[in-house]
mmCIF file of C-alpha atoms in Angstrom:
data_model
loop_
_atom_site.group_PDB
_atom_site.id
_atom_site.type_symbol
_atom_site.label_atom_id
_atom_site.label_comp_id
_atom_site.label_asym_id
_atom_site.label_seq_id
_atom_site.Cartn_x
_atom_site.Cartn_y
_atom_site.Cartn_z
ATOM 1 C CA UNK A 1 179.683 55.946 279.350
ATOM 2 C CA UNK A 2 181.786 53.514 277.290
ATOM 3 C CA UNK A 3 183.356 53.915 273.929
ATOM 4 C CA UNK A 4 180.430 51.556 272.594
ATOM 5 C CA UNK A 5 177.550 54.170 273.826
ATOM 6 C CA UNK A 6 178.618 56.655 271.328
ATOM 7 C CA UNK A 7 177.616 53.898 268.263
ATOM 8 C CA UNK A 8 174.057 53.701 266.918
ATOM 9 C CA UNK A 9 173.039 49.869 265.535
ATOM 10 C CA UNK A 10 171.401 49.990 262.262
ATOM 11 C CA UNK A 11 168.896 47.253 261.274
ATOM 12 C CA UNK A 12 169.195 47.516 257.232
ATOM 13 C CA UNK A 13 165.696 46.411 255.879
ATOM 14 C CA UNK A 14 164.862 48.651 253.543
ATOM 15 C CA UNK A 15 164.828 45.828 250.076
ATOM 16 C CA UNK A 16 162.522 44.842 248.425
ATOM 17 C CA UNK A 17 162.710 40.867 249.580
ATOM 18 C CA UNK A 18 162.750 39.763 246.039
ATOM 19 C CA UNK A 19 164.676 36.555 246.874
ATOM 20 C CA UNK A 20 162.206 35.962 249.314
ATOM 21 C CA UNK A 21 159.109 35.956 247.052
ATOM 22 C CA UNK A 22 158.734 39.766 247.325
ATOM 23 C CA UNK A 23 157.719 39.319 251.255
ATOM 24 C CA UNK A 24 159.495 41.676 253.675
ATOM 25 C CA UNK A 25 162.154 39.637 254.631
ATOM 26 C CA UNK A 26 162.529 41.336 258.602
ATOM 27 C CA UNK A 27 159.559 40.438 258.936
ATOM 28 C CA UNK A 28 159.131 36.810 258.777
ATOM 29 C CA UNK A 29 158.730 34.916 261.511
ATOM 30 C CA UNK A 30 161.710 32.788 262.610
ATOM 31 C CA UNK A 31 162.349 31.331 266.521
ATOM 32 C CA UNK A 32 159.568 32.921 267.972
ATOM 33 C CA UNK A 33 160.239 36.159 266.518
ATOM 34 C CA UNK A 34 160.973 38.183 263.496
ATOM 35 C CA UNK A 35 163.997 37.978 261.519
ATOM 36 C CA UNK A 36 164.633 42.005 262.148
ATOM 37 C CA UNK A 37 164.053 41.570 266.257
ATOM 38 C CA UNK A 38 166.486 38.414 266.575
ATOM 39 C CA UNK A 39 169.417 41.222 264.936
ATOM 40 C CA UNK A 40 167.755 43.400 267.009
ATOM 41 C CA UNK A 41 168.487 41.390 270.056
ATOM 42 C CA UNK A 42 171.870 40.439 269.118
ATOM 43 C CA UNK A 43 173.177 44.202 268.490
ATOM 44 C CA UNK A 44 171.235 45.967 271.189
ATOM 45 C CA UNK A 45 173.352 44.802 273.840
ATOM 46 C CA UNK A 46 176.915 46.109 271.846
ATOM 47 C CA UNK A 47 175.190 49.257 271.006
ATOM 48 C CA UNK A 48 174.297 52.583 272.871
ATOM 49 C CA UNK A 49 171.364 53.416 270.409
ATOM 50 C CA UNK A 50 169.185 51.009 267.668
ATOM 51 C CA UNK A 51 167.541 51.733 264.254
ATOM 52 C CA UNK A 52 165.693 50.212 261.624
ATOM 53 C CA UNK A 53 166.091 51.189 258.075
ATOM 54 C CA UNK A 54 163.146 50.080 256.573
ATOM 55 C CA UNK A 55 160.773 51.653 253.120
ATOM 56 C CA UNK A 56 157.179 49.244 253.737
ATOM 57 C CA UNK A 57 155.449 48.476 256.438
ATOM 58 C CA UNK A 58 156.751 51.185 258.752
ATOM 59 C CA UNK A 59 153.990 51.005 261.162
ATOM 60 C CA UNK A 60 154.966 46.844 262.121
ATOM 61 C CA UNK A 61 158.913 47.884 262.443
ATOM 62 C CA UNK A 62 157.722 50.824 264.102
ATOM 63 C CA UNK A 63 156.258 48.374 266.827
ATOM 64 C CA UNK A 64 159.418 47.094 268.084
ATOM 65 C CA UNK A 65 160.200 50.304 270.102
ATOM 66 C CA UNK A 66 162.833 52.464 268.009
ATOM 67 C CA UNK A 67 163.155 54.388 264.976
ATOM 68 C CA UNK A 68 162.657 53.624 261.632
ATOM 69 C CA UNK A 69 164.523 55.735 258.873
ATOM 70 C CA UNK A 70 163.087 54.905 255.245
ATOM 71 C CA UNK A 71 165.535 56.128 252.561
ATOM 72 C CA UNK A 72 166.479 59.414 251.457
ATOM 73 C CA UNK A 73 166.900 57.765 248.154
ATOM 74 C CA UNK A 74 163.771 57.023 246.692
ATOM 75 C CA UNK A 75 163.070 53.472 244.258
ATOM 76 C CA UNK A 76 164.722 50.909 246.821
ATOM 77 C CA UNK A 77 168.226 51.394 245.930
ATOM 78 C CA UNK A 78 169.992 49.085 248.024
ATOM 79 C CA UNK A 79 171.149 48.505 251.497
ATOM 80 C CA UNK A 80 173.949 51.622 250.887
ATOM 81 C CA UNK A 81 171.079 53.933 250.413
ATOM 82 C CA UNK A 82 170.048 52.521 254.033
ATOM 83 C CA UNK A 83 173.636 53.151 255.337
ATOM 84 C CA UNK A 84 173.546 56.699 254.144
ATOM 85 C CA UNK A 85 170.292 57.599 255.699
ATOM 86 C CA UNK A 86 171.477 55.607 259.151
ATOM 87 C CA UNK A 87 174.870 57.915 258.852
ATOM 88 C CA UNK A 88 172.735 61.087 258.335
ATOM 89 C CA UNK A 89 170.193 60.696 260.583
ATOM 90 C CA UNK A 90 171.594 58.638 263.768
ATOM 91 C CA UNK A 91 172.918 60.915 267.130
ATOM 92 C CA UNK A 92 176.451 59.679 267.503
ATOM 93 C CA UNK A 93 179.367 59.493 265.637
ATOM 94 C CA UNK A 94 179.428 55.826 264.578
ATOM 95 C CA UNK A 95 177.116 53.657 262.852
ATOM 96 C CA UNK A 96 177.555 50.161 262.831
ATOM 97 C CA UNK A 97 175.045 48.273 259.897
ATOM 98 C CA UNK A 98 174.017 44.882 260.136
ATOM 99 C CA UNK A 99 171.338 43.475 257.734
ATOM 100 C CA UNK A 100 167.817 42.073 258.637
ATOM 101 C CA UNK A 101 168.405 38.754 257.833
ATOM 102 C CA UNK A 102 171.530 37.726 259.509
ATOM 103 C CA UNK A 103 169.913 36.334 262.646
ATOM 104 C CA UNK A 104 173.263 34.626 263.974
ATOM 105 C CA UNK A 105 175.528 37.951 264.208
ATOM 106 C CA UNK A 106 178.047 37.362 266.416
ATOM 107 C CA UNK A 107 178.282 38.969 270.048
ATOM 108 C CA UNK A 108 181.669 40.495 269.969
ATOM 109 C CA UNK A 109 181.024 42.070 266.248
ATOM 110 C CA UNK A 110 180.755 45.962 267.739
ATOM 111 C CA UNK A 111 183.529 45.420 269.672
ATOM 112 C CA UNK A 112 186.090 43.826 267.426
ATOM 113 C CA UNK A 113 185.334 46.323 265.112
ATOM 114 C CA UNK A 114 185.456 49.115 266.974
ATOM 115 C CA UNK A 115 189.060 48.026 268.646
ATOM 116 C CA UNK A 116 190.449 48.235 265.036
ATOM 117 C CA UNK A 117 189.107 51.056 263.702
ATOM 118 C CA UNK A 118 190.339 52.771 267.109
ATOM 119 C CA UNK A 119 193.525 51.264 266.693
ATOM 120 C CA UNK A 120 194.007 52.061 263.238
ATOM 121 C CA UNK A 121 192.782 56.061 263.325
ATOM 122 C CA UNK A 122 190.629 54.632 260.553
ATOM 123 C CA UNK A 123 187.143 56.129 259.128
ATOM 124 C CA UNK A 124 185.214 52.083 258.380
ATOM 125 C CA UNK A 125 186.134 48.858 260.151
ATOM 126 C CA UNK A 126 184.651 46.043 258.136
ATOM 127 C CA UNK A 127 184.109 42.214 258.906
ATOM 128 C CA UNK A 128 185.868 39.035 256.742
ATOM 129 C CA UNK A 129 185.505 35.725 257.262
ATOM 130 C CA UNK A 130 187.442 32.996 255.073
ATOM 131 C CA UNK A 131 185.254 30.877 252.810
ATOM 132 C CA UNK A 132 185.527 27.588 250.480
ATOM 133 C CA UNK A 133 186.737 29.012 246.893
ATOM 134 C CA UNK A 134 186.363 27.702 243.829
ATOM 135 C CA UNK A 135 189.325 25.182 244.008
ATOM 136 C CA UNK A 136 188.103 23.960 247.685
ATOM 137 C CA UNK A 137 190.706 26.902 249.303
ATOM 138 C CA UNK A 138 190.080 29.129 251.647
ATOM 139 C CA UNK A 139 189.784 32.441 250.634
ATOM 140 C CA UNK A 140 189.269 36.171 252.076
ATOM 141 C CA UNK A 141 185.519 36.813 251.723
ATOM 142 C CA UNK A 142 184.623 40.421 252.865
ATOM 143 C CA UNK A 143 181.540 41.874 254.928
ATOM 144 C CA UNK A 144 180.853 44.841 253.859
ATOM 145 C CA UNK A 145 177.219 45.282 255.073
ATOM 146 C CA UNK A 146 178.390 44.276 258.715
ATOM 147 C CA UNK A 147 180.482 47.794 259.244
ATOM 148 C CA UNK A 148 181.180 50.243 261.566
ATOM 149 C CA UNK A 149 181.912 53.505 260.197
ATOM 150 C CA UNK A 150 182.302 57.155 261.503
ATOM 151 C CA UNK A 151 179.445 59.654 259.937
ATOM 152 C CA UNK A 152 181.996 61.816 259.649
ATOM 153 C CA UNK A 153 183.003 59.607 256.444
ATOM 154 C CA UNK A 154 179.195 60.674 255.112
ATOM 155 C CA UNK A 155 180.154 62.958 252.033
ATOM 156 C CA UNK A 156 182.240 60.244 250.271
ATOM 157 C CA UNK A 157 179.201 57.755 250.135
ATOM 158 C CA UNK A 158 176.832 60.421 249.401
ATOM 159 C CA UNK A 159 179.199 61.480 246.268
ATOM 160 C CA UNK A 160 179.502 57.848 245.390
ATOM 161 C CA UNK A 161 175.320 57.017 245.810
ATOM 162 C CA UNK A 162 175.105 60.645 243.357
ATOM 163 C CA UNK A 163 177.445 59.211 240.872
ATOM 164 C CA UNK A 164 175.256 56.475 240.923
ATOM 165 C CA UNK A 165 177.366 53.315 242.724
ATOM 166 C CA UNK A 166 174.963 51.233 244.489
ATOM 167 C CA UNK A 167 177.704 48.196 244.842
ATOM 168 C CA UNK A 168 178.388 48.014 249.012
ATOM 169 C CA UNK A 169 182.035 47.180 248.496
ATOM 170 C CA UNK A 170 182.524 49.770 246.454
ATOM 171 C CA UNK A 171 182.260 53.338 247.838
ATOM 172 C CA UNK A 172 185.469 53.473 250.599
ATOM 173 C CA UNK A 173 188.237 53.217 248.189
ATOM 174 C CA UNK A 174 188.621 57.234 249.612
ATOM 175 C CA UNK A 175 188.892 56.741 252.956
ATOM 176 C CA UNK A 176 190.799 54.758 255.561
ATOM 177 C CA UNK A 177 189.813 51.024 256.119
ATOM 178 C CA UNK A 178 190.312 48.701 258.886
ATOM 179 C CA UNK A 179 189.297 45.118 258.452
ATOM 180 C CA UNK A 180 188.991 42.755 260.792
ATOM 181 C CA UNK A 181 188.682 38.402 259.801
ATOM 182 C CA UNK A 182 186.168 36.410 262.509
ATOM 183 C CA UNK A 183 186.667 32.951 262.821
ATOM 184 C CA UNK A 184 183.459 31.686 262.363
ATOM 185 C CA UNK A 185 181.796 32.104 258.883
ATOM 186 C CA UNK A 186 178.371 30.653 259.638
ATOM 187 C CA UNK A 187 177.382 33.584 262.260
ATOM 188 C CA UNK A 188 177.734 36.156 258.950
ATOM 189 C CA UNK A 189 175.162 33.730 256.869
ATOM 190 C CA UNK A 190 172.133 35.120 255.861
ATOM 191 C CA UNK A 191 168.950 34.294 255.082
ATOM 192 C CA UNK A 192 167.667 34.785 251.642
ATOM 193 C CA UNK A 193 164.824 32.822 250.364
ATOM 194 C CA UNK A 194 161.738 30.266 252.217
ATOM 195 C CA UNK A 195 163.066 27.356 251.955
ATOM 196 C CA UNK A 196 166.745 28.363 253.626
ATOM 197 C CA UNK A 197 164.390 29.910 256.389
ATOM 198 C CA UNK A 198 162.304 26.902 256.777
ATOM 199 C CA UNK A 199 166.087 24.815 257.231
ATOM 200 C CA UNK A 200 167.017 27.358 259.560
ATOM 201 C CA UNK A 201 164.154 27.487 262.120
ATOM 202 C CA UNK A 202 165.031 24.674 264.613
ATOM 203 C CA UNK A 203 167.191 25.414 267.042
#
């Protein structure tokens, strides 16, 4: 058994697609596949266990062969909701999030993120990447929804979802962070409406 074994991949695709057109955005079809399967495919081989978090059409995700968690939270409140259902429910002690439409996730994510929160005894290892600001600059653009954190850290996003935070940035300012910056920007884009899936599709 491997360090990586004891960490459960969570598919977040519990939204409501409104960018999208209102369609279920894991769903669509892109490459021969659904948007949900190709992150599927890309995190099964870094994780012991997968999981979709999803809150319509439960039947379809349930299709592709592992479990599907809808919210605890009822009214679609946001992938966090999804994170704190994946954190409750999942069998091992880490939880590593990546969302539905980020098809291009990169291959050593689990890893890299697992190597610093190891190394730095800390409870969440996030992604950054740098990014274009305003002024043409590079700047320090955070990923919070691609994370790995322990379940152990469970109780300080449940008290921040029942205080009503919904902001996924916003909710480990209690507990130890590790953050780790991956070179290449364009394997965290996502997806968000038709016509950037349309651009996307060839290969």
């Amino acid at each position: 058994m491997t360090p990586l074994d004891d960490i459960t991949g969570l598919v977040l695709a519990g939204g409501r697609g409104t960018r999208m057109g209102h369609v279920d955005k894991g769903l669509q079809a892109f490459r021969g596949a659904s948007m949900a399967q190709h992150v599927m495919r890309r995190l099964a081989p870094q994780v012991g266990a997968l999981a979709i978090n999803a809150n319509q059409n439960l039947d379809v995700y349930a299709a592709f062969g592992v479990p599907v968690w809808p919210d605890q939270l009822t009214g679609f409140e946001g992938p966090l909701a999804g994170l704190a259902t994946g954190m409750a429910r999942c069998a091992t002690s880490l939880l590593v999030s990546a969302p539905c439409d980020s098809p291009f996730l990169p291959p050593d994510l689990v890893a890299r993120l697992h190597q610093a929160l190891t190394a730095a005894g800390a409870d969440l290892a996030l992604a950054e990447t740098d990014e274009p600001g305003p002024d043409g600059a590079p700047r320090i653009q955070p990923q919070p929804v691609f994370a790995l954190v322990r379940t152990a850290a469970l109780p300080h996003l449940a008290a921040y979802l029942a205080g009503g935070g919904r902001r996924m940035d916003g909710w480990y300012g209690s507990i130890a962070v590790a953050r780790v910056r991956f070179e290449d920007a364009s394997a965290f884009r996502n997806i968000n409406t038709l016509d950037e899936l349309r651009q996307c599709e060839p290969e």
